[in-house]
Amino acid sequence: MKGSVPMQLYYRFFTGPGGIKAILMFIFITLAQLSRVFSDWWLGAWGSNSLDLPSNDYIIVYAGISVGVGILILLKGYFFASFIVASARVVQRRLINTLLHTPLSWFDVTPTGRIIARATKDQDDLDNNLSFNVQFSAQNLLVLFSSIVIISVATPIYLVVAAISLLAYYKIVGMYMNSSR
């Protein structure tokens, strides 16, 4: 597909700083999202008093859940930032290594300003845009999957509607991607 980013580039981005950093990042994004879902469930149980506990017990458990959510969000941010910084270093080192091994004749015909502008723009995109988009995408995918699981448990027929919607979405996105290039 012309104009698309090859999957190998995504693979290098996630494995460049070490697979363990990517795995830890996704584990803590998942745990933070699951703790939020559990917090919402606990509020629902508290509101309907379905567990027949005294109000103080609901408050104590909710306070503990809130502290846990805060700690997991903090750890998610730490591991995410660690992953992005390590990945940016890997990409920057490859860029500098490539520039240092480029034939001198290329530097004769390419303006220095163009080289610097391109290198800094690419690094800026990696540091700012890509990092935000990776976190936003991972978090939204987890929200989507957790919502599908919760709705499917409550209403199993929803899986049929979700499958049909997924196929329609896939077709529409394919048409959009082809028309936007």
mmCIF file of N, CA, C and O in Angstrom, residues 117-163:
data_model
loop_
_atom_site.group_PDB
_atom_site.id
_atom_site.type_symbol
_atom_site.label_atom_id
_atom_site.label_comp_id
_atom_site.label_asym_id
_atom_site.label_seq_id
_atom_site.Cartn_x
_atom_site.Cartn_y
_atom_site.Cartn_z
ATOM 1 N N ALA A 117 16.891 20.420 9.616
ATOM 2 C CA ALA A 117 15.446 20.572 9.755
ATOM 3 C C ALA A 117 14.746 19.212 9.722
ATOM 4 O O ALA A 117 13.841 18.941 10.528
ATOM 5 N N ARG A 118 15.167 18.355 8.815
ATOM 6 C CA ARG A 118 14.540 17.029 8.708
ATOM 7 C C ARG A 118 14.816 16.186 9.946
ATOM 8 O O ARG A 118 13.921 15.542 10.491
ATOM 9 N N ALA A 119 16.064 16.204 10.409
ATOM 10 C CA ALA A 119 16.428 15.398 11.577
ATOM 11 C C ALA A 119 15.704 15.881 12.829
ATOM 12 O O ALA A 119 15.188 15.075 13.610
ATOM 13 N N THR A 120 15.622 17.192 13.023
ATOM 14 C CA THR A 120 14.958 17.699 14.223
ATOM 15 C C THR A 120 13.451 17.528 14.144
ATOM 16 O O THR A 120 12.807 17.259 15.156
ATOM 17 N N LYS A 121 12.876 17.650 12.950
ATOM 18 C CA LYS A 121 11.437 17.446 12.790
ATOM 19 C C LYS A 121 11.068 16.002 13.089
ATOM 20 O O LYS A 121 10.090 15.729 13.788
ATOM 21 N N ASP A 122 11.857 15.059 12.558
ATOM 22 C CA ASP A 122 11.584 13.649 12.822
ATOM 23 C C ASP A 122 11.703 13.323 14.307
ATOM 24 O O ASP A 122 10.877 12.605 14.864
ATOM 25 N N GLN A 123 12.715 13.870 14.965
ATOM 26 C CA GLN A 123 12.895 13.609 16.395
ATOM 27 C C GLN A 123 11.772 14.256 17.198
ATOM 28 O O GLN A 123 11.280 13.674 18.161
ATOM 29 N N ASP A 124 11.348 15.448 16.799
ATOM 30 C CA ASP A 124 10.238 16.117 17.484
ATOM 31 C C ASP A 124 8.950 15.309 17.337
ATOM 32 O O ASP A 124 8.196 15.164 18.302
ATOM 33 N N ASP A 125 8.693 14.793 16.140
ATOM 34 C CA ASP A 125 7.506 13.953 15.939
ATOM 35 C C ASP A 125 7.562 12.712 16.811
ATOM 36 O O ASP A 125 6.563 12.300 17.393
ATOM 37 N N LEU A 126 8.724 12.126 16.913
ATOM 38 C CA LEU A 126 8.890 10.929 17.733
ATOM 39 C C LEU A 126 8.684 11.252 19.208
ATOM 40 O O LEU A 126 7.985 10.525 19.923
ATOM 41 N N ASP A 127 9.271 12.335 19.675
ATOM 42 C CA ASP A 127 9.186 12.690 21.096
ATOM 43 C C ASP A 127 7.796 13.158 21.508
ATOM 44 O O ASP A 127 7.325 12.824 22.597
ATOM 45 N N ASN A 128 7.135 13.928 20.670
ATOM 46 C CA ASN A 128 5.868 14.537 21.070
ATOM 47 C C ASN A 128 4.650 13.821 20.506
ATOM 48 O O ASN A 128 3.800 13.347 21.261
ATOM 49 N N ASN A 129 4.541 13.759 19.203
ATOM 50 C CA ASN A 129 3.325 13.231 18.592
ATOM 51 C C ASN A 129 3.170 11.727 18.752
ATOM 52 O O ASN A 129 2.113 11.243 19.148
ATOM 53 N N LEU A 130 4.208 10.984 18.428
ATOM 54 C CA LEU A 130 4.100 9.530 18.462
ATOM 55 C C LEU A 130 3.881 9.015 19.876
ATOM 56 O O LEU A 130 3.071 8.123 20.099
ATOM 57 N N SER A 131 4.586 9.588 20.841
ATOM 58 C CA SER A 131 4.432 9.118 22.217
ATOM 59 C C SER A 131 3.008 9.343 22.715
ATOM 60 O O SER A 131 2.406 8.463 23.331
ATOM 61 N N PHE A 132 2.455 10.511 22.434
ATOM 62 C CA PHE A 132 1.072 10.791 22.839
ATOM 63 C C PHE A 132 0.112 9.842 22.136
ATOM 64 O O PHE A 132 -0.806 9.294 22.751
ATOM 65 N N ASN A 133 0.315 9.631 20.838
ATOM 66 C CA ASN A 133 -0.595 8.766 20.076
ATOM 67 C C ASN A 133 -0.516 7.311 20.515
ATOM 68 O O ASN A 133 -1.535 6.620 20.529
ATOM 69 N N VAL A 134 0.666 6.823 20.871
ATOM 70 C CA VAL A 134 0.790 5.442 21.345
ATOM 71 C C VAL A 134 0.022 5.271 22.652
ATOM 72 O O VAL A 134 -0.740 4.318 22.820
ATOM 73 N N GLN A 135 0.222 6.185 23.587
ATOM 74 C CA GLN A 135 -0.474 6.077 24.864
ATOM 75 C C GLN A 135 -1.986 6.223 24.686
ATOM 76 O O GLN A 135 -2.770 5.455 25.247
ATOM 77 N N PHE A 136 -2.404 7.181 23.896
ATOM 78 C CA PHE A 136 -3.825 7.417 23.658
ATOM 79 C C PHE A 136 -4.467 6.204 22.991
ATOM 80 O O PHE A 136 -5.551 5.762 23.392
ATOM 81 N N SER A 137 -3.788 5.628 22.000
ATOM 82 C CA SER A 137 -4.329 4.468 21.294
ATOM 83 C C SER A 137 -4.420 3.250 22.200
ATOM 84 O O SER A 137 -5.432 2.554 22.214
ATOM 85 N N ALA A 138 -3.356 2.990 22.950
ATOM 86 C CA ALA A 138 -3.367 1.829 23.842
ATOM 87 C C ALA A 138 -4.459 1.961 24.899
ATOM 88 O O ALA A 138 -5.194 1.006 25.175
ATOM 89 N N GLN A 139 -4.591 3.129 25.457
ATOM 90 C CA GLN A 139 -5.603 3.348 26.493
ATOM 91 C C GLN A 139 -7.006 3.217 25.915
ATOM 92 O O GLN A 139 -7.879 2.580 26.514
ATOM 93 N N ASN A 140 -7.251 3.783 24.754
ATOM 94 C CA ASN A 140 -8.579 3.694 24.150
ATOM 95 C C ASN A 140 -8.918 2.278 23.701
ATOM 96 O O ASN A 140 -10.077 1.864 23.770
ATOM 97 N N LEU A 141 -7.925 1.528 23.224
ATOM 98 C CA LEU A 141 -8.178 0.126 22.875
ATOM 99 C C LEU A 141 -8.570 -0.679 24.110
ATOM 100 O O LEU A 141 -9.471 -1.519 24.050
ATOM 101 N N LEU A 142 -7.910 -0.407 25.222
ATOM 102 C CA LEU A 142 -8.277 -1.111 26.455
ATOM 103 C C LEU A 142 -9.668 -0.716 26.935
ATOM 104 O O LEU A 142 -10.426 -1.556 27.425
ATOM 105 N N VAL A 143 -10.025 0.547 26.809
ATOM 106 C CA VAL A 143 -11.383 0.976 27.164
ATOM 107 C C VAL A 143 -12.394 0.271 26.267
ATOM 108 O O VAL A 143 -13.431 -0.225 26.737
ATOM 109 N N LEU A 144 -12.091 0.197 24.984
ATOM 110 C CA LEU A 144 -12.980 -0.474 24.040
ATOM 111 C C LEU A 144 -13.156 -1.949 24.395
ATOM 112 O O LEU A 144 -14.275 -2.456 24.487
ATOM 113 N N PHE A 145 -12.029 -2.650 24.613
ATOM 114 C CA PHE A 145 -12.111 -4.081 24.929
ATOM 115 C C PHE A 145 -12.811 -4.332 26.256
ATOM 116 O O PHE A 145 -13.615 -5.255 26.371
ATOM 117 N N SER A 146 -12.523 -3.512 27.263
ATOM 118 C CA SER A 146 -13.191 -3.710 28.545
ATOM 119 C C SER A 146 -14.684 -3.418 28.428
ATOM 120 O O SER A 146 -15.507 -4.117 29.031
ATOM 121 N N SER A 147 -15.060 -2.436 27.632
ATOM 122 C CA SER A 147 -16.483 -2.152 27.427
ATOM 123 C C SER A 147 -17.171 -3.305 26.710
ATOM 124 O O SER A 147 -18.291 -3.695 27.075
ATOM 125 N N ILE A 148 -16.502 -3.863 25.704
ATOM 126 C CA ILE A 148 -17.081 -4.996 24.973
ATOM 127 C C ILE A 148 -17.262 -6.189 25.904
ATOM 128 O O ILE A 148 -18.297 -6.861 25.873
ATOM 129 N N VAL A 149 -16.273 -6.453 26.752
ATOM 130 C CA VAL A 149 -16.382 -7.580 27.690
ATOM 131 C C VAL A 149 -17.527 -7.362 28.671
ATOM 132 O O VAL A 149 -18.348 -8.263 28.902
ATOM 133 N N ILE A 150 -17.616 -6.179 29.235
ATOM 134 C CA ILE A 150 -18.667 -5.899 30.219
ATOM 135 C C ILE A 150 -20.047 -5.976 29.577
ATOM 136 O O ILE A 150 -20.975 -6.583 30.125
ATOM 137 N N ILE A 151 -20.209 -5.395 28.398
ATOM 138 C CA ILE A 151 -21.503 -5.442 27.715
ATOM 139 C C ILE A 151 -21.832 -6.874 27.306
ATOM 140 O O ILE A 151 -22.978 -7.314 27.417
ATOM 141 N N SER A 152 -20.825 -7.634 26.860
ATOM 142 C CA SER A 152 -21.059 -9.021 26.435
ATOM 143 C C SER A 152 -21.473 -9.914 27.595
ATOM 144 O O SER A 152 -22.280 -10.824 27.417
ATOM 145 N N VAL A 153 -20.908 -9.659 28.769
ATOM 146 C CA VAL A 153 -21.308 -10.435 29.943
ATOM 147 C C VAL A 153 -22.754 -10.115 30.311
ATOM 148 O O VAL A 153 -23.544 -11.019 30.626
ATOM 149 N N ALA A 154 -23.120 -8.848 30.233
ATOM 150 C CA ALA A 154 -24.485 -8.453 30.581
ATOM 151 C C ALA A 154 -25.489 -8.837 29.497
ATOM 152 O O ALA A 154 -26.611 -9.240 29.794
ATOM 153 N N THR A 155 -25.089 -8.719 28.227
ATOM 154 C CA THR A 155 -25.988 -8.998 27.103
ATOM 155 C C THR A 155 -25.211 -9.772 26.036
ATOM 156 O O THR A 155 -24.601 -9.175 25.148
ATOM 157 N N PRO A 156 -25.253 -11.110 26.075
ATOM 158 C CA PRO A 156 -24.443 -11.908 25.133
ATOM 159 C C PRO A 156 -24.785 -11.685 23.656
ATOM 160 O O PRO A 156 -23.912 -11.807 22.804
ATOM 161 N N ILE A 157 -26.010 -11.321 23.325
ATOM 162 C CA ILE A 157 -26.394 -11.103 21.927
ATOM 163 C C ILE A 157 -25.626 -9.920 21.329
ATOM 164 O O ILE A 157 -25.522 -9.791 20.103
ATOM 165 N N TYR A 158 -25.055 -9.094 22.191
ATOM 166 C CA TYR A 158 -24.281 -7.944 21.734
ATOM 167 C C TYR A 158 -23.101 -8.373 20.859
ATOM 168 O O TYR A 158 -22.687 -7.630 19.975
ATOM 169 N N LEU A 159 -22.546 -9.559 21.096
ATOM 170 C CA LEU A 159 -21.407 -10.022 20.318
ATOM 171 C C LEU A 159 -21.737 -10.106 18.829
ATOM 172 O O LEU A 159 -20.882 -9.834 17.981
ATOM 173 N N VAL A 160 -22.976 -10.459 18.500
ATOM 174 C CA VAL A 160 -23.382 -10.513 17.091
ATOM 175 C C VAL A 160 -23.364 -9.100 16.500
ATOM 176 O O VAL A 160 -22.824 -8.874 15.412
ATOM 177 N N VAL A 161 -23.936 -8.155 17.233
ATOM 178 C CA VAL A 161 -23.963 -6.763 16.772
ATOM 179 C C VAL A 161 -22.542 -6.214 16.672
ATOM 180 O O VAL A 161 -22.199 -5.522 15.713
ATOM 181 N N ALA A 162 -21.691 -6.543 17.640
ATOM 182 C CA ALA A 162 -20.307 -6.061 17.619
ATOM 183 C C ALA A 162 -19.546 -6.632 16.421
ATOM 184 O O ALA A 162 -18.766 -5.915 15.787
ATOM 185 N N ALA A 163 -19.766 -7.900 16.093
ATOM 186 C CA ALA A 163 -19.081 -8.511 14.952
ATOM 187 C C ALA A 163 -19.503 -7.843 13.648
ATOM 188 O O ALA A 163 -18.661 -7.541 12.791
#
